[in-house]
Amino acid sequence: MRFSILGETLARHDDGTVVPLGGPARRALLALLLASPGEVVSADRLAEEIAPGGAVSAHALQAQVSRLRATLGPAAIERAGAGYRAAVEPDDVDACRFERLAGEGRTALGEGDAARAVALLHEALGLWRGEPLADAAGSPSAQAAAARLQEGRLGAIEDRIEGELRLGRSRAALPGLRELVGRHPLRERLAGLLMRALCAEGGQAEALVVFEGTRRHLAEELGADPSAELAALHREMLSVDPTPSPVAPPAPLTSFVGRAGEVDEIAGLLRVARLVTLTGPGGVGKTRLSVEVAAVVAAAAEVCFVELAPVRDGADLPGVVLGALGLRESGLQPGGGGQTPTARLVTALSDRVLLLVLDNCEQVVDEAAALAARLLAACPRLRVLATSREPLAVIGESLRQVRPLDEAAAARLFSDRAEAVRRGAAADPDGVRRVCAALDHLPLAIELVAARLRTMDLRDLAGRLDDRLGMATARSHRTADERHRTLRSVVAWSWELLSASERRAAERFTVFAAGATVAAARQVCGCDGETLESLIDKSLLEFTGGRLRMLETVRAYGAERLEAAGEADAVRDAHARLVIALARTADPHLRRDEQLEWLDGLAAEHGNLLAAARWAARSAAWETLLELLASAATWLWIRGLPASVAPQAAALLDALGELPSAGLGEEYAACVLLAAAGPDGPGVWRRHRARAERALAAAWPGDRAGRHPALLLPWMMRSATDDDPRRAFVLVSSQADCPDPWVRALARYVSGFAALGEGDAAGAGRAFRAAVDGFRSVGDRWGRALALDALAALAGASGDRAAAVALTDEALALTEQLGALEDSADLLVNRGDHVAGDDVRAAGAAYARAAALARRAGSSTYLAAALRGLGDMARLAGDPAEAERLYTEALERTDPHWVRSAGNRVRTLAGLGRVAEARGDRATAEARYREAADAASAVLGDADRGSLRMLGLPAAVVDAVSAR
């Protein structure tokens, strides 16, 4: 018989049938005996536990025992002296079995066998059905036993989660862990497990928030500090680098044939040469060879694969490489310190061991060569592997010509691909060799032709090729140009074998520069799913990662056919309209809780956005371009990519001259902001700001919402650098009663700065808190991070460092989720500043992590701030030489014209003054203090002494500014 007390008290026969136990008194009696099977419990104690105060007599207790024995069998409960005991094996009681399994699971975990531990602990926890000893809940001894069991259950849950984390199941563990930490905020092991799980999923900043919350609960409720183990984990979290992974080489869909020796040779060459270029005609296998080489190199270095085939404008190249590295062109706050994408790349790669694969350089070969030369000169640990139809012609370039396969390898490739479409299709070796020779042993041509064996036999295929190509089977050596003509002929031949509907779909698909979903392809190509599947079967389309793609050689031919058919503009217009519709659908979601999922989906469409924008600008389809850029503006700002469309936005503004047709004022203002992100940003802003401001004010009168709410935030931030930024502040803060809750939250955020300007810190705090609540209510991480940062600055200024750190960590968690590395670096510097007075080690760790993130993000401005913080730490540690070196580098990297750099510039100059003063150089110290005072006056104006001290300035600087 089996017994259960982890929930309602139950007894079951061996066949599983439940034994009727009777009323509550009998259940309570049995539960008390089963809590310690085999142990004698005195009759007096049992009577008192069942009914305190003598309500149950000895005779009544004996009667209850007799009834239980009649039900369970006389051997189940024994009389022993003045008491009773449950004469059952411990393993027959679920509570005892739970404790045994949980103990074995913990032992397995300690021995490193996580899989066995998790299995045992799952079995143990599966025995629970409810509150233990529930039928004896009024008994003191039952309450003590239940508490012991509950503690054991929580420990088993922790052990099970520990095992799951060791098995790499952190994502599955996160929801339950978050709930457990919420219910047990003082349980440090749970907090540590949640921190580890978050870190494993890239949520380092959220892990820091968990630590801060646990630390605060411990201090407030127990007056204790975190344990040494949790504190050590916290220090480890501070040192973790959450840099996004670069784009990996595409996963091969087929086997690799015939070039193993070349892979080893090129990988070896990259160990001594920093630029290797694989040259050869289209279709010869350069891309696939580069992928295989990258897989070898990946064992010793990071690899970033950059596909350049869709890039038509060389000016876009640095931004494309930034995107492949997983980096943004600018932070959440527009301006970004004015760094160009190339400068950001230099900063990001300056100390990184990385192989950069630039695939298909031929259409932007000059720009690719210039960029490779610049990066290799500035980044000594970088190596570049390029593929191109012509050399880059850069000093130090090592060339390797990729030739067609030899006869045996070509035959193996053809047979492999033919067998994949139809068993026995390549059974004739002579026929295979004949076909491969006709195709000049070009891998792409072989793959295209082999796909045709699904519907024709080898002999017929060989005959048609001979007729189509007009070539004998025995051939002399061919030049690259001739081979390219061979490949073109094969693509043309494949095209001719398509049905009319398939040709039309393939030609129209060429407008997708970045591939497409099946639904998008069906819409623009005007075809059904079967047609697309047929094109996949014939190797004219690939389907991978949920998207359809076309090989660039095939796409180039199809694009020519589309132009010749006279359909190009109509299809490209349909493509642009599709992108507009997608952006408009996505726009509201980008300000809600689901913004991360939508941003991930939109990332795959960036190439299509650029292609549509270029076509609209080239075709003077200005109204289409206006709608396109405005609809995508939110997506571009959050991802830090406004500069990618700045040339098209600037061309649009030049073409329009004045405002566009009525009702498009908001779109015009969006294009002004986007164009201002380009190289001529200040000039664009001066020429168009006033007209755009009037249009924006008309679109947002305060009592109704416009069409593009997210436009207001970058507009306000851009205007903050003007001589009179108050107009933009008034425009946004006047939206306090707007029906859009996101806009209302933004209005609260801006009104907080207005309150600060009037010296009302309390009012500013209320406004910023209302903004945080408003952004949280709609799920927007972008605005909430900005508002939390403002609140943290207020808390730090008032001396509440603990609150400042907690708020900063919460903002960090959000910028990390958004992939905003530079903004995370900025917040980490703020964190270091908040804790520097209390914990020098934690401050140093925050500055060091900020510096690492800023370097990876390529942000020289944010790196300068981190270096200033590290300089402060070196100075406090008594190393003036190192402090001066760090301060000097920080000053060199600081942009004196960017408003967000001003405070850091003041602190850096003051730090240099302190170093000079410490070594007795009064003249240099005074000169540095005067520079700091001038910089502080420029940014703070008539600020009071308290505001100046917020910057951590020495008394000499405070006095100098205050005296002005």
Coordinates of C-alpha atoms in Angstrom, one line a residue, residues 91 94-107 116-117 119-125 127 156:
D91 CA 9.5 4.7 0.6
D94 CA 5.4 10.2 -0.7
A95 CA 7.0 12.7 1.6
C96 CA 9.8 10.2 2.5
R97 CA 10.2 9.2 -1.1
F98 CA 10.4 12.9 -2.1
E99 CA 13.2 13.5 0.4
R100 CA 15.1 10.5 -0.8
L101 CA 14.9 11.5 -4.5
A102 CA 15.7 15.1 -3.7
G103 CA 18.8 14.0 -1.8
E104 CA 19.9 11.8 -4.6
G105 CA 19.4 14.6 -7.1
R106 CA 21.5 17.0 -5.0
T107 CA 24.2 14.4 -4.8
R116 CA 20.6 12.6 -13.9
A117 CA 20.0 15.3 -11.2
A119 CA 15.5 13.7 -13.9
L120 CA 15.6 12.7 -10.2
L121 CA 14.5 16.1 -9.1
H122 CA 11.6 16.2 -11.6
E123 CA 10.4 12.9 -10.2
A124 CA 10.7 14.2 -6.7
L125 CA 8.8 17.4 -7.3
L127 CA 5.0 13.8 -6.1
A156 CA 14.8 20.8 -4.8

